[in-house]
mmCIF file with all atom_site columns, C-alpha atoms in Angstrom:
data_model
loop_
_atom_site.group_PDB
_atom_site.id
_atom_site.type_symbol
_atom_site.label_atom_id
_atom_site.label_alt_id
_atom_site.label_comp_id
_atom_site.label_asym_id
_atom_site.label_entity_id
_atom_site.label_seq_id
_atom_site.pdbx_PDB_ins_code
_atom_site.Cartn_x
_atom_site.Cartn_y
_atom_site.Cartn_z
_atom_site.occupancy
_atom_site.B_iso_or_equiv
_atom_site.pdbx_formal_charge
_atom_site.auth_seq_id
_atom_site.auth_comp_id
_atom_site.auth_asym_id
_atom_site.auth_atom_id
_atom_site.pdbx_PDB_model_num
ATOM 1   C CA . GLN A 1 1   ? -32.616 -26.907 142.727 1.00 63.00 ? 14  GLN A CA 1
ATOM 2   C CA . LYS A 1 2   ? -34.833 -23.871 142.766 1.00 68.00 ? 15  LYS A CA 1
ATOM 3   C CA . GLU A 1 3   ? -35.158 -22.291 146.217 1.00 88.00 ? 16  GLU A CA 1
ATOM 4   C CA . VAL A 1 4   ? -37.680 -19.799 147.476 1.00 92.00 ? 17  VAL A CA 1
ATOM 5   C CA . GLU A 1 5   ? -37.112 -18.075 150.791 1.00 94.00 ? 18  GLU A CA 1
ATOM 6   C CA . GLN A 1 6   ? -39.645 -16.040 152.728 1.00 94.00 ? 19  GLN A CA 1
ATOM 7   C CA . ASN A 1 7   ? -39.311 -13.977 155.886 1.00 84.00 ? 20  ASN A CA 1
ATOM 8   C CA . SER A 1 8   ? -40.196 -16.585 158.447 1.00 74.00 ? 21  SER A CA 1
ATOM 9   C CA . GLY A 1 9   ? -42.479 -14.499 160.620 1.00 80.00 ? 22  GLY A CA 1
ATOM 10  C CA . PRO A 1 10  ? -44.814 -14.604 162.261 1.00 92.00 ? 23  PRO A CA 1
ATOM 11  C CA . LEU A 1 11  ? -45.716 -11.053 161.343 1.00 94.00 ? 24  LEU A CA 1
ATOM 12  C CA . SER A 1 12  ? -48.149 -9.090  163.456 1.00 96.00 ? 25  SER A CA 1
ATOM 13  C CA . VAL A 1 13  ? -49.596 -5.719  162.419 1.00 96.00 ? 26  VAL A CA 1
ATOM 14  C CA . PRO A 1 14  ? -52.422 -3.551  163.774 1.00 97.00 ? 27  PRO A CA 1
ATOM 15  C CA . GLU A 1 15  ? -55.615 -3.141  161.810 1.00 97.00 ? 28  GLU A CA 1
ATOM 16  C CA . GLY A 1 16  ? -55.257 -0.430  159.198 1.00 97.00 ? 29  GLY A CA 1
ATOM 17  C CA . ALA A 1 17  ? -51.469 -0.735  158.903 1.00 97.00 ? 30  ALA A CA 1
ATOM 18  C CA . ILE A 1 18  ? -49.438 -1.862  155.899 1.00 97.00 ? 31  ILE A CA 1
ATOM 19  C CA . ALA A 1 19  ? -48.222 -5.452  156.003 1.00 96.00 ? 32  ALA A CA 1
ATOM 20  C CA . SER A 1 20  ? -45.063 -6.199  154.018 1.00 96.00 ? 33  SER A CA 1
ATOM 21  C CA . LEU A 1 21  ? -44.210 -9.750  152.995 1.00 97.00 ? 34  LEU A CA 1
ATOM 22  C CA . ASN A 1 22  ? -40.929 -10.585 151.292 1.00 96.00 ? 35  ASN A CA 1
ATOM 23  C CA . CYS A 1 23  ? -39.617 -13.408 149.150 1.00 96.00 ? 36  CYS A CA 1
ATOM 24  C CA . THR A 1 24  ? -36.301 -14.154 147.423 1.00 96.00 ? 37  THR A CA 1
ATOM 25  C CA . TYR A 1 25  ? -35.609 -16.850 144.854 1.00 94.00 ? 38  TYR A CA 1
ATOM 26  C CA . SER A 1 26  ? -32.472 -18.560 143.619 1.00 92.00 ? 39  SER A CA 1
ATOM 27  C CA . ASP A 1 27  ? -33.212 -19.379 139.960 1.00 89.00 ? 40  ASP A CA 1
ATOM 28  C CA . ARG A 1 28  ? -32.350 -16.263 137.957 1.00 89.00 ? 41  ARG A CA 1
ATOM 29  C CA . GLY A 1 29  ? -34.291 -17.612 134.982 1.00 86.00 ? 42  GLY A CA 1
ATOM 30  C CA . SER A 1 30  ? -37.590 -17.686 136.868 1.00 88.00 ? 43  SER A CA 1
ATOM 31  C CA . GLN A 1 31  ? -40.400 -16.063 134.932 1.00 87.00 ? 44  GLN A CA 1
ATOM 32  C CA . SER A 1 32  ? -43.621 -16.295 136.918 1.00 89.00 ? 45  SER A CA 1
ATOM 33  C CA . PHE A 1 33  ? -44.278 -15.231 140.478 1.00 93.00 ? 46  PHE A CA 1
ATOM 34  C CA . PHE A 1 34  ? -47.330 -15.810 142.619 1.00 94.00 ? 47  PHE A CA 1
ATOM 35  C CA . TRP A 1 35  ? -48.655 -14.983 146.050 1.00 96.00 ? 48  TRP A CA 1
ATOM 36  C CA . TYR A 1 36  ? -51.108 -17.413 147.614 1.00 95.00 ? 49  TYR A CA 1
ATOM 37  C CA . ARG A 1 37  ? -53.119 -16.931 150.786 1.00 96.00 ? 50  ARG A CA 1
ATOM 38  C CA . GLN A 1 38  ? -53.926 -19.919 152.982 1.00 96.00 ? 51  GLN A CA 1
ATOM 39  C CA . TYR A 1 39  ? -56.327 -19.733 155.885 1.00 96.00 ? 52  TYR A CA 1
ATOM 40  C CA . SER A 1 40  ? -55.835 -22.254 158.670 1.00 93.00 ? 53  SER A CA 1
ATOM 41  C CA . GLY A 1 41  ? -57.190 -25.646 157.650 1.00 92.00 ? 54  GLY A CA 1
ATOM 42  C CA . LYS A 1 42  ? -57.930 -24.524 154.102 1.00 94.00 ? 55  LYS A CA 1
ATOM 43  C CA . SER A 1 43  ? -56.254 -24.868 150.738 1.00 95.00 ? 56  SER A CA 1
ATOM 44  C CA . PRO A 1 44  ? -54.119 -22.106 149.181 1.00 95.00 ? 57  PRO A CA 1
ATOM 45  C CA . GLU A 1 45  ? -55.826 -19.561 146.949 1.00 93.00 ? 58  GLU A CA 1
ATOM 46  C CA . LEU A 1 46  ? -54.151 -17.236 144.476 1.00 92.00 ? 59  LEU A CA 1
ATOM 47  C CA . ILE A 1 47  ? -54.271 -13.547 145.321 1.00 94.00 ? 60  ILE A CA 1
ATOM 48  C CA . MET A 1 48  ? -51.623 -12.043 143.020 1.00 93.00 ? 61  MET A CA 1
ATOM 49  C CA . SER A 1 49  ? -49.482 -13.004 140.046 1.00 92.00 ? 62  SER A CA 1
ATOM 50  C CA . ILE A 1 50  ? -46.689 -10.912 138.536 1.00 93.00 ? 63  ILE A CA 1
ATOM 51  C CA . TYR A 1 51  ? -44.485 -11.573 135.522 1.00 91.00 ? 64  TYR A CA 1
ATOM 52  C CA . SER A 1 52  ? -42.503 -8.381  134.826 1.00 92.00 ? 65  SER A CA 1
ATOM 53  C CA . ASN A 1 53  ? -40.417 -5.972  136.859 1.00 95.00 ? 66  ASN A CA 1
ATOM 54  C CA . GLY A 1 54  ? -42.249 -3.279  138.758 1.00 95.00 ? 67  GLY A CA 1
ATOM 55  C CA . ASP A 1 55  ? -45.456 -3.022  140.713 1.00 96.00 ? 68  ASP A CA 1
ATOM 56  C CA . LYS A 1 56  ? -48.828 -4.599  140.151 1.00 96.00 ? 69  LYS A CA 1
ATOM 57  C CA . GLU A 1 57  ? -51.782 -3.374  142.159 1.00 96.00 ? 70  GLU A CA 1
ATOM 58  C CA . ASP A 1 58  ? -55.102 -5.102  142.815 1.00 95.00 ? 71  ASP A CA 1
ATOM 59  C CA . GLY A 1 59  ? -57.269 -3.386  145.382 1.00 96.00 ? 72  GLY A CA 1
ATOM 60  C CA . ARG A 1 60  ? -55.438 -3.317  148.712 1.00 97.00 ? 73  ARG A CA 1
ATOM 61  C CA . PHE A 1 61  ? -52.733 -5.673  147.416 1.00 97.00 ? 74  PHE A CA 1
ATOM 62  C CA . THR A 1 62  ? -49.549 -4.650  145.586 1.00 97.00 ? 75  THR A CA 1
ATOM 63  C CA . ALA A 1 63  ? -46.995 -7.116  144.300 1.00 97.00 ? 76  ALA A CA 1
ATOM 64  C CA . GLN A 1 64  ? -43.497 -5.846  143.546 1.00 97.00 ? 77  GLN A CA 1
ATOM 65  C CA . LEU A 1 65  ? -40.927 -7.690  141.441 1.00 97.00 ? 78  LEU A CA 1
ATOM 66  C CA . ASN A 1 66  ? -37.227 -6.969  141.028 1.00 96.00 ? 79  ASN A CA 1
ATOM 67  C CA . LYS A 1 67  ? -35.631 -9.649  138.860 1.00 94.00 ? 80  LYS A CA 1
ATOM 68  C CA . ALA A 1 68  ? -32.145 -8.158  139.149 1.00 95.00 ? 81  ALA A CA 1
ATOM 69  C CA . SER A 1 69  ? -32.291 -8.585  142.921 1.00 95.00 ? 82  SER A CA 1
ATOM 70  C CA . GLN A 1 70  ? -34.331 -11.822 142.641 1.00 95.00 ? 83  GLN A CA 1
ATOM 71  C CA . TYR A 1 71  ? -36.855 -10.376 145.002 1.00 95.00 ? 84  TYR A CA 1
ATOM 72  C CA . VAL A 1 72  ? -40.637 -10.272 145.098 1.00 97.00 ? 85  VAL A CA 1
ATOM 73  C CA . SER A 1 73  ? -42.801 -8.709  147.745 1.00 97.00 ? 86  SER A CA 1
ATOM 74  C CA . LEU A 1 74  ? -46.453 -8.317  148.661 1.00 97.00 ? 87  LEU A CA 1
ATOM 75  C CA . LEU A 1 75  ? -47.826 -5.216  150.344 1.00 97.00 ? 88  LEU A CA 1
ATOM 76  C CA . ILE A 1 76  ? -51.246 -5.262  151.982 1.00 97.00 ? 89  ILE A CA 1
ATOM 77  C CA . ARG A 1 77  ? -52.606 -1.787  152.636 1.00 97.00 ? 90  ARG A CA 1
ATOM 78  C CA . ASP A 1 78  ? -55.258 -1.029  155.248 1.00 97.00 ? 91  ASP A CA 1
ATOM 79  C CA . SER A 1 79  ? -54.804 -4.512  156.731 1.00 97.00 ? 92  SER A CA 1
ATOM 80  C CA . GLN A 1 80  ? -57.954 -6.153  158.057 1.00 97.00 ? 93  GLN A CA 1
ATOM 81  C CA . PRO A 1 81  ? -58.366 -8.990  160.585 1.00 97.00 ? 94  PRO A CA 1
ATOM 82  C CA . SER A 1 82  ? -59.697 -11.056 157.682 1.00 97.00 ? 95  SER A CA 1
ATOM 83  C CA . ASP A 1 83  ? -56.221 -10.813 156.107 1.00 97.00 ? 96  ASP A CA 1
ATOM 84  C CA . SER A 1 84  ? -54.849 -12.971 158.934 1.00 97.00 ? 97  SER A CA 1
ATOM 85  C CA . ALA A 1 85  ? -53.498 -16.054 157.159 1.00 96.00 ? 98  ALA A CA 1
ATOM 86  C CA . THR A 1 86  ? -50.335 -17.688 155.911 1.00 95.00 ? 99  THR A CA 1
ATOM 87  C CA . TYR A 1 87  ? -48.991 -16.136 152.715 1.00 96.00 ? 100 TYR A CA 1
ATOM 88  C CA . LEU A 1 88  ? -47.071 -18.374 150.337 1.00 95.00 ? 101 LEU A CA 1
ATOM 89  C CA . CYS A 1 89  ? -44.694 -17.126 147.665 1.00 95.00 ? 102 CYS A CA 1
ATOM 90  C CA . ALA A 1 90  ? -44.400 -19.367 144.583 1.00 93.00 ? 103 ALA A CA 1
ATOM 91  C CA . VAL A 1 91  ? -42.039 -19.183 141.617 1.00 91.00 ? 104 VAL A CA 1
ATOM 92  C CA . SER A 1 92  ? -41.937 -21.018 138.288 1.00 84.00 ? 105 SER A CA 1
ATOM 93  C CA . GLY A 1 93  ? -40.117 -20.961 134.989 1.00 74.00 ? 106 GLY A CA 1
ATOM 94  C CA . GLY A 1 94  ? -36.397 -20.883 134.376 1.00 64.00 ? 107 GLY A CA 1
ATOM 95  C CA . SER A 1 95  ? -34.876 -24.358 134.657 1.00 60.00 ? 108 SER A CA 1
ATOM 96  C CA . ASN A 1 96  ? -38.347 -25.925 134.865 1.00 63.00 ? 109 ASN A CA 1
ATOM 97  C CA . TYR A 1 97  ? -41.942 -24.878 134.934 1.00 67.00 ? 110 TYR A CA 1
ATOM 98  C CA . LYS A 1 98  ? -42.948 -26.472 138.204 1.00 77.00 ? 111 LYS A CA 1
ATOM 99  C CA . LEU A 1 99  ? -44.061 -24.107 140.922 1.00 83.00 ? 112 LEU A CA 1
ATOM 100 C CA . THR A 1 100 ? -41.750 -24.010 143.906 1.00 87.00 ? 113 THR A CA 1
ATOM 101 C CA . PHE A 1 101 ? -43.227 -22.651 147.115 1.00 91.00 ? 114 PHE A CA 1
ATOM 102 C CA . GLY A 1 102 ? -41.621 -20.859 150.028 1.00 92.00 ? 115 GLY A CA 1
ATOM 103 C CA . LYS A 1 103 ? -42.420 -22.045 153.530 1.00 92.00 ? 116 LYS A CA 1
ATOM 104 C CA . GLY A 1 104 ? -44.889 -19.234 154.068 1.00 93.00 ? 117 GLY A CA 1
ATOM 105 C CA . THR A 1 105 ? -45.251 -16.273 156.405 1.00 94.00 ? 118 THR A CA 1
ATOM 106 C CA . LEU A 1 106 ? -48.000 -16.223 159.032 1.00 95.00 ? 119 LEU A CA 1
ATOM 107 C CA . LEU A 1 107 ? -49.634 -12.804 159.192 1.00 96.00 ? 120 LEU A CA 1
ATOM 108 C CA . THR A 1 108 ? -51.833 -11.744 162.106 1.00 97.00 ? 121 THR A CA 1
ATOM 109 C CA . VAL A 1 109 ? -53.782 -8.490  161.901 1.00 97.00 ? 122 VAL A CA 1
ATOM 110 C CA . ASN A 1 110 ? -54.840 -7.310  165.339 1.00 95.00 ? 123 ASN A CA 1
ATOM 111 C CA . PRO A 1 111 ? -58.131 -5.385  165.723 1.00 93.00 ? 124 PRO A CA 1
ATOM 112 C CA . ASN B 2 1   ? -68.308 -26.073 138.775 1.00 61.00 ? 14  ASN B CA 1
ATOM 113 C CA . ALA B 2 2   ? -66.449 -28.405 141.171 1.00 76.00 ? 15  ALA B CA 1
ATOM 114 C CA . GLY B 2 3   ? -62.874 -27.419 140.197 1.00 93.00 ? 16  GLY B CA 1
ATOM 115 C CA . VAL B 2 4   ? -60.471 -29.883 141.835 1.00 96.00 ? 17  VAL B CA 1
ATOM 116 C CA . THR B 2 5   ? -61.967 -32.675 143.902 1.00 96.00 ? 18  THR B CA 1
ATOM 117 C CA . GLN B 2 6   ? -59.927 -34.847 146.269 1.00 97.00 ? 19  GLN B CA 1
ATOM 118 C CA . THR B 2 7   ? -60.998 -37.960 148.111 1.00 96.00 ? 20  THR B CA 1
ATOM 119 C CA . PRO B 2 8   ? -60.888 -38.961 150.873 1.00 97.00 ? 21  PRO B CA 1
ATOM 120 C CA . LYS B 2 9   ? -60.716 -35.818 153.004 1.00 96.00 ? 22  LYS B CA 1
ATOM 121 C CA . PHE B 2 10  ? -59.545 -37.721 156.086 1.00 96.00 ? 23  PHE B CA 1
ATOM 122 C CA . GLN B 2 11  ? -57.859 -41.099 156.477 1.00 96.00 ? 24  GLN B CA 1
ATOM 123 C CA . VAL B 2 12  ? -56.148 -42.974 159.284 1.00 97.00 ? 25  VAL B CA 1
ATOM 124 C CA . LEU B 2 13  ? -53.817 -45.810 158.351 1.00 96.00 ? 26  LEU B CA 1
ATOM 125 C CA . LYS B 2 14  ? -51.654 -48.236 160.213 1.00 97.00 ? 27  LYS B CA 1
ATOM 126 C CA . THR B 2 15  ? -47.978 -48.540 159.330 1.00 97.00 ? 28  THR B CA 1
ATOM 127 C CA . GLY B 2 16  ? -47.567 -50.788 156.310 1.00 97.00 ? 29  GLY B CA 1
ATOM 128 C CA . GLN B 2 17  ? -51.070 -50.345 154.940 1.00 97.00 ? 30  GLN B CA 1
ATOM 129 C CA . SER B 2 18  ? -51.616 -49.026 151.437 1.00 96.00 ? 31  SER B CA 1
ATOM 130 C CA . MET B 2 19  ? -54.048 -46.494 150.090 1.00 96.00 ? 32  MET B CA 1
ATOM 131 C CA . THR B 2 20  ? -54.750 -44.294 147.098 1.00 97.00 ? 33  THR B CA 1
ATOM 132 C CA . LEU B 2 21  ? -55.665 -40.620 147.139 1.00 98.00 ? 34  LEU B CA 1
ATOM 133 C CA . GLN B 2 22  ? -57.904 -39.687 144.264 1.00 97.00 ? 35  GLN B CA 1
ATOM 134 C CA . CYS B 2 23  ? -57.955 -36.354 142.449 1.00 97.00 ? 36  CYS B CA 1
ATOM 135 C CA . ALA B 2 24  ? -60.119 -35.146 139.597 1.00 97.00 ? 37  ALA B CA 1
ATOM 136 C CA . GLN B 2 25  ? -60.405 -31.781 137.871 1.00 96.00 ? 38  GLN B CA 1
ATOM 137 C CA . ASP B 2 26  ? -63.097 -30.553 135.529 1.00 94.00 ? 39  ASP B CA 1
ATOM 138 C CA . MET B 2 27  ? -61.280 -27.524 134.099 1.00 91.00 ? 40  MET B CA 1
ATOM 139 C CA . ASN B 2 28  ? -59.658 -29.333 131.150 1.00 91.00 ? 41  ASN B CA 1
ATOM 140 C CA . HIS B 2 29  ? -56.183 -28.537 132.488 1.00 90.00 ? 42  HIS B CA 1
ATOM 141 C CA . ASN B 2 30  ? -53.165 -30.405 131.179 1.00 88.00 ? 43  ASN B CA 1
ATOM 142 C CA . SER B 2 31  ? -50.905 -30.163 134.234 1.00 89.00 ? 44  SER B CA 1
ATOM 143 C CA . MET B 2 32  ? -51.666 -31.692 137.607 1.00 93.00 ? 45  MET B CA 1
ATOM 144 C CA . TYR B 2 33  ? -49.671 -31.845 140.840 1.00 95.00 ? 46  TYR B CA 1
ATOM 145 C CA . TRP B 2 34  ? -49.509 -33.579 144.198 1.00 97.00 ? 47  TRP B CA 1
ATOM 146 C CA . TYR B 2 35  ? -48.057 -31.647 147.150 1.00 96.00 ? 48  TYR B CA 1
ATOM 147 C CA . ARG B 2 36  ? -47.682 -32.464 150.796 1.00 97.00 ? 49  ARG B CA 1
ATOM 148 C CA . GLN B 2 37  ? -47.773 -29.826 153.501 1.00 96.00 ? 50  GLN B CA 1
ATOM 149 C CA . ASP B 2 38  ? -46.197 -30.247 156.916 1.00 94.00 ? 51  ASP B CA 1
ATOM 150 C CA . PRO B 2 39  ? -45.933 -27.662 159.702 1.00 87.00 ? 52  PRO B CA 1
ATOM 151 C CA . GLY B 2 40  ? -43.066 -25.264 159.033 1.00 80.00 ? 53  GLY B CA 1
ATOM 152 C CA . MET B 2 41  ? -42.206 -26.949 155.722 1.00 82.00 ? 54  MET B CA 1
ATOM 153 C CA . GLY B 2 42  ? -44.483 -25.209 153.268 1.00 86.00 ? 55  GLY B CA 1
ATOM 154 C CA . LEU B 2 43  ? -45.761 -27.082 150.214 1.00 92.00 ? 56  LEU B CA 1
ATOM 155 C CA . ARG B 2 44  ? -43.424 -29.737 148.860 1.00 93.00 ? 57  ARG B CA 1
ATOM 156 C CA . LEU B 2 45  ? -43.952 -31.271 145.448 1.00 92.00 ? 58  LEU B CA 1
ATOM 157 C CA . ILE B 2 46  ? -44.294 -35.050 145.401 1.00 96.00 ? 59  ILE B CA 1
ATOM 158 C CA . TYR B 2 47  ? -45.106 -35.768 141.735 1.00 95.00 ? 60  TYR B CA 1
ATOM 159 C CA . TYR B 2 48  ? -46.492 -33.862 138.813 1.00 92.00 ? 61  TYR B CA 1
ATOM 160 C CA . SER B 2 49  ? -47.945 -34.607 135.428 1.00 92.00 ? 62  SER B CA 1
ATOM 161 C CA . ALA B 2 50  ? -47.468 -32.195 132.560 1.00 87.00 ? 63  ALA B CA 1
ATOM 162 C CA . SER B 2 51  ? -50.031 -33.965 130.400 1.00 87.00 ? 64  SER B CA 1
ATOM 163 C CA . GLU B 2 52  ? -52.038 -37.162 130.108 1.00 89.00 ? 65  GLU B CA 1
ATOM 164 C CA . GLY B 2 53  ? -49.690 -40.122 130.023 1.00 89.00 ? 66  GLY B CA 1
ATOM 165 C CA . THR B 2 54  ? -46.696 -38.370 131.562 1.00 91.00 ? 67  THR B CA 1
ATOM 166 C CA . THR B 2 55  ? -45.532 -38.143 135.165 1.00 94.00 ? 68  THR B CA 1
ATOM 167 C CA . ASP B 2 56  ? -42.357 -36.944 136.815 1.00 92.00 ? 69  ASP B CA 1
ATOM 168 C CA . LYS B 2 57  ? -40.834 -36.831 140.260 1.00 93.00 ? 70  LYS B CA 1
ATOM 169 C CA . GLY B 2 58  ? -40.870 -33.748 142.397 1.00 91.00 ? 71  GLY B CA 1
ATOM 170 C CA . GLU B 2 59  ? -38.919 -32.869 145.502 1.00 89.00 ? 72  GLU B CA 1
ATOM 171 C CA . VAL B 2 60  ? -40.101 -35.701 147.811 1.00 95.00 ? 73  VAL B CA 1
ATOM 172 C CA . PRO B 2 61  ? -41.221 -38.730 145.696 1.00 96.00 ? 74  PRO B CA 1
ATOM 173 C CA . ASN B 2 62  ? -39.910 -41.570 147.864 1.00 96.00 ? 75  ASN B CA 1
ATOM 174 C CA . GLY B 2 63  ? -42.663 -43.856 149.152 1.00 96.00 ? 76  GLY B CA 1
ATOM 175 C CA . TYR B 2 64  ? -45.223 -42.662 146.605 1.00 97.00 ? 77  TYR B CA 1
ATOM 176 C CA . ASN B 2 65  ? -46.435 -43.632 143.159 1.00 97.00 ? 78  ASN B CA 1
ATOM 177 C CA . VAL B 2 66  ? -48.795 -41.805 140.832 1.00 97.00 ? 79  VAL B CA 1
ATOM 178 C CA . SER B 2 67  ? -51.059 -42.562 137.921 1.00 96.00 ? 80  SER B CA 1
ATOM 179 C CA . ARG B 2 68  ? -52.391 -40.083 135.379 1.00 95.00 ? 81  ARG B CA 1
ATOM 180 C CA . LEU B 2 69  ? -55.400 -42.151 134.421 1.00 86.00 ? 82  LEU B CA 1
ATOM 181 C CA . ASN B 2 70  ? -56.728 -39.648 131.909 1.00 94.00 ? 83  ASN B CA 1
ATOM 182 C CA . LYS B 2 71  ? -56.756 -35.887 131.508 1.00 94.00 ? 84  LYS B CA 1
ATOM 183 C CA . ARG B 2 72  ? -59.133 -35.430 134.449 1.00 96.00 ? 85  ARG B CA 1
ATOM 184 C CA . GLU B 2 73  ? -57.687 -37.792 137.050 1.00 96.00 ? 86  GLU B CA 1
ATOM 185 C CA . PHE B 2 74  ? -54.353 -37.985 138.856 1.00 97.00 ? 87  PHE B CA 1
ATOM 186 C CA . SER B 2 75  ? -54.028 -40.428 141.752 1.00 97.00 ? 88  SER B CA 1
ATOM 187 C CA . LEU B 2 76  ? -51.379 -40.764 144.452 1.00 98.00 ? 89  LEU B CA 1
ATOM 188 C CA . ARG B 2 77  ? -50.652 -44.155 145.980 1.00 97.00 ? 90  ARG B CA 1
ATOM 189 C CA . LEU B 2 78  ? -48.874 -45.042 149.197 1.00 96.00 ? 91  LEU B CA 1
ATOM 190 C CA . GLU B 2 79  ? -47.806 -48.664 148.880 1.00 93.00 ? 92  GLU B CA 1
ATOM 191 C CA . SER B 2 80  ? -46.610 -49.162 152.466 1.00 96.00 ? 93  SER B CA 1
ATOM 192 C CA . ALA B 2 81  ? -47.516 -46.229 154.657 1.00 96.00 ? 94  ALA B CA 1
ATOM 193 C CA . ALA B 2 82  ? -45.048 -44.911 157.228 1.00 97.00 ? 95  ALA B CA 1
ATOM 194 C CA . PRO B 2 83  ? -45.580 -42.447 160.102 1.00 97.00 ? 96  PRO B CA 1
ATOM 195 C CA . SER B 2 84  ? -43.368 -39.949 158.219 1.00 96.00 ? 97  SER B CA 1
ATOM 196 C CA . GLN B 2 85  ? -46.115 -39.773 155.593 1.00 97.00 ? 98  GLN B CA 1
ATOM 197 C CA . THR B 2 86  ? -48.535 -38.259 158.076 1.00 97.00 ? 99  THR B CA 1
ATOM 198 C CA . SER B 2 87  ? -49.371 -34.982 156.361 1.00 97.00 ? 100 SER B CA 1
ATOM 199 C CA . VAL B 2 88  ? -51.937 -32.930 154.519 1.00 97.00 ? 101 VAL B CA 1
ATOM 200 C CA . TYR B 2 89  ? -51.922 -33.743 150.815 1.00 98.00 ? 102 TYR B CA 1
ATOM 201 C CA . PHE B 2 90  ? -53.048 -31.272 148.173 1.00 98.00 ? 103 PHE B CA 1
ATOM 202 C CA . CYS B 2 91  ? -53.809 -31.986 144.559 1.00 97.00 ? 104 CYS B CA 1
ATOM 203 C CA . ALA B 2 92  ? -53.690 -29.070 142.135 1.00 95.00 ? 105 ALA B CA 1
ATOM 204 C CA . SER B 2 93  ? -54.230 -28.456 138.466 1.00 93.00 ? 106 SER B CA 1
ATOM 205 C CA . GLN B 2 94  ? -52.624 -25.694 136.463 1.00 88.00 ? 107 GLN B CA 1
ATOM 206 C CA . GLY B 2 95  ? -54.174 -23.306 134.027 1.00 74.00 ? 108 GLY B CA 1
ATOM 207 C CA . SER B 2 96  ? -52.598 -22.485 130.700 1.00 67.00 ? 109 SER B CA 1
ATOM 208 C CA . PRO B 2 97  ? -49.980 -21.755 129.622 1.00 59.00 ? 110 PRO B CA 1
ATOM 209 C CA . ALA B 2 98  ? -48.246 -24.481 131.601 1.00 55.00 ? 111 ALA B CA 1
ATOM 210 C CA . ASN B 2 99  ? -45.391 -22.426 132.946 1.00 54.00 ? 112 ASN B CA 1
ATOM 211 C CA . THR B 2 100 ? -47.317 -19.336 133.877 1.00 62.00 ? 113 THR B CA 1
ATOM 212 C CA . GLY B 2 101 ? -50.743 -20.483 134.868 1.00 70.00 ? 114 GLY B CA 1
ATOM 213 C CA . GLU B 2 102 ? -52.384 -20.312 138.236 1.00 81.00 ? 115 GLU B CA 1
ATOM 214 C CA . LEU B 2 103 ? -52.605 -23.458 140.374 1.00 89.00 ? 116 LEU B CA 1
ATOM 215 C CA . PHE B 2 104 ? -56.090 -24.464 141.497 1.00 91.00 ? 117 PHE B CA 1
ATOM 216 C CA . PHE B 2 105 ? -56.047 -26.566 144.645 1.00 95.00 ? 118 PHE B CA 1
ATOM 217 C CA . GLY B 2 106 ? -58.342 -29.221 146.000 1.00 96.00 ? 119 GLY B CA 1
ATOM 218 C CA . GLU B 2 107 ? -59.517 -29.033 149.595 1.00 96.00 ? 120 GLU B CA 1
ATOM 219 C CA . GLY B 2 108 ? -56.796 -31.341 150.843 1.00 96.00 ? 121 GLY B CA 1
ATOM 220 C CA . SER B 2 109 ? -56.627 -34.842 152.296 1.00 97.00 ? 122 SER B CA 1
ATOM 221 C CA . ARG B 2 110 ? -55.513 -35.229 155.897 1.00 97.00 ? 123 ARG B CA 1
ATOM 222 C CA . LEU B 2 111 ? -53.645 -38.501 156.348 1.00 97.00 ? 124 LEU B CA 1
ATOM 223 C CA . THR B 2 112 ? -52.515 -39.932 159.677 1.00 97.00 ? 125 THR B CA 1
ATOM 224 C CA . VAL B 2 113 ? -50.283 -42.991 159.780 1.00 97.00 ? 126 VAL B CA 1
ATOM 225 C CA . LEU B 2 114 ? -50.095 -44.703 163.159 1.00 96.00 ? 127 LEU B CA 1
#
């Protein structure tokens, strides 16, 4: 059974700060890693995907993957109040291709 | 481009009643999924379909059945609803390739079982 664990939060940061969200996974054969953002009452939307070790940057977002440590993180630079949402880590590949989601971390960015 | 469309968006049922949640995607995706989301529990997979004509159980299949009617449509049926099935249900389809593609979600269906 593939497991995905996220820091439970909630996480609160001031506007302009860096928000750091963390995720660990149990299936060492996992190949694909995703970060989804979910606003309250809305459906999840993909913000980052990463498939190989290292960093991947997209605007203010940076995903980091360390397969040896089975760890994936999301950094949000210059956090804005509009970044306030629940962030879901998802993992697939390895023993099966289905996406398994963590329980999510609620981020609040305070003006 | 509608993406993934779910109906109904809201439903209230009495214990023991049955209903079907409908899902359709217009992106020509092979894989489709049904998740439920409860407070503090994240997204839990109920059933998925890797391609037309195939379905498989996810993490929490008990009390549900699914039908992959064709490539576009994937329905979720509750035969005898229970209060424990009160939840928000999301349908999603997956881009290619199947094990690396992004999930596209519908807007969700909020179900209350009294």
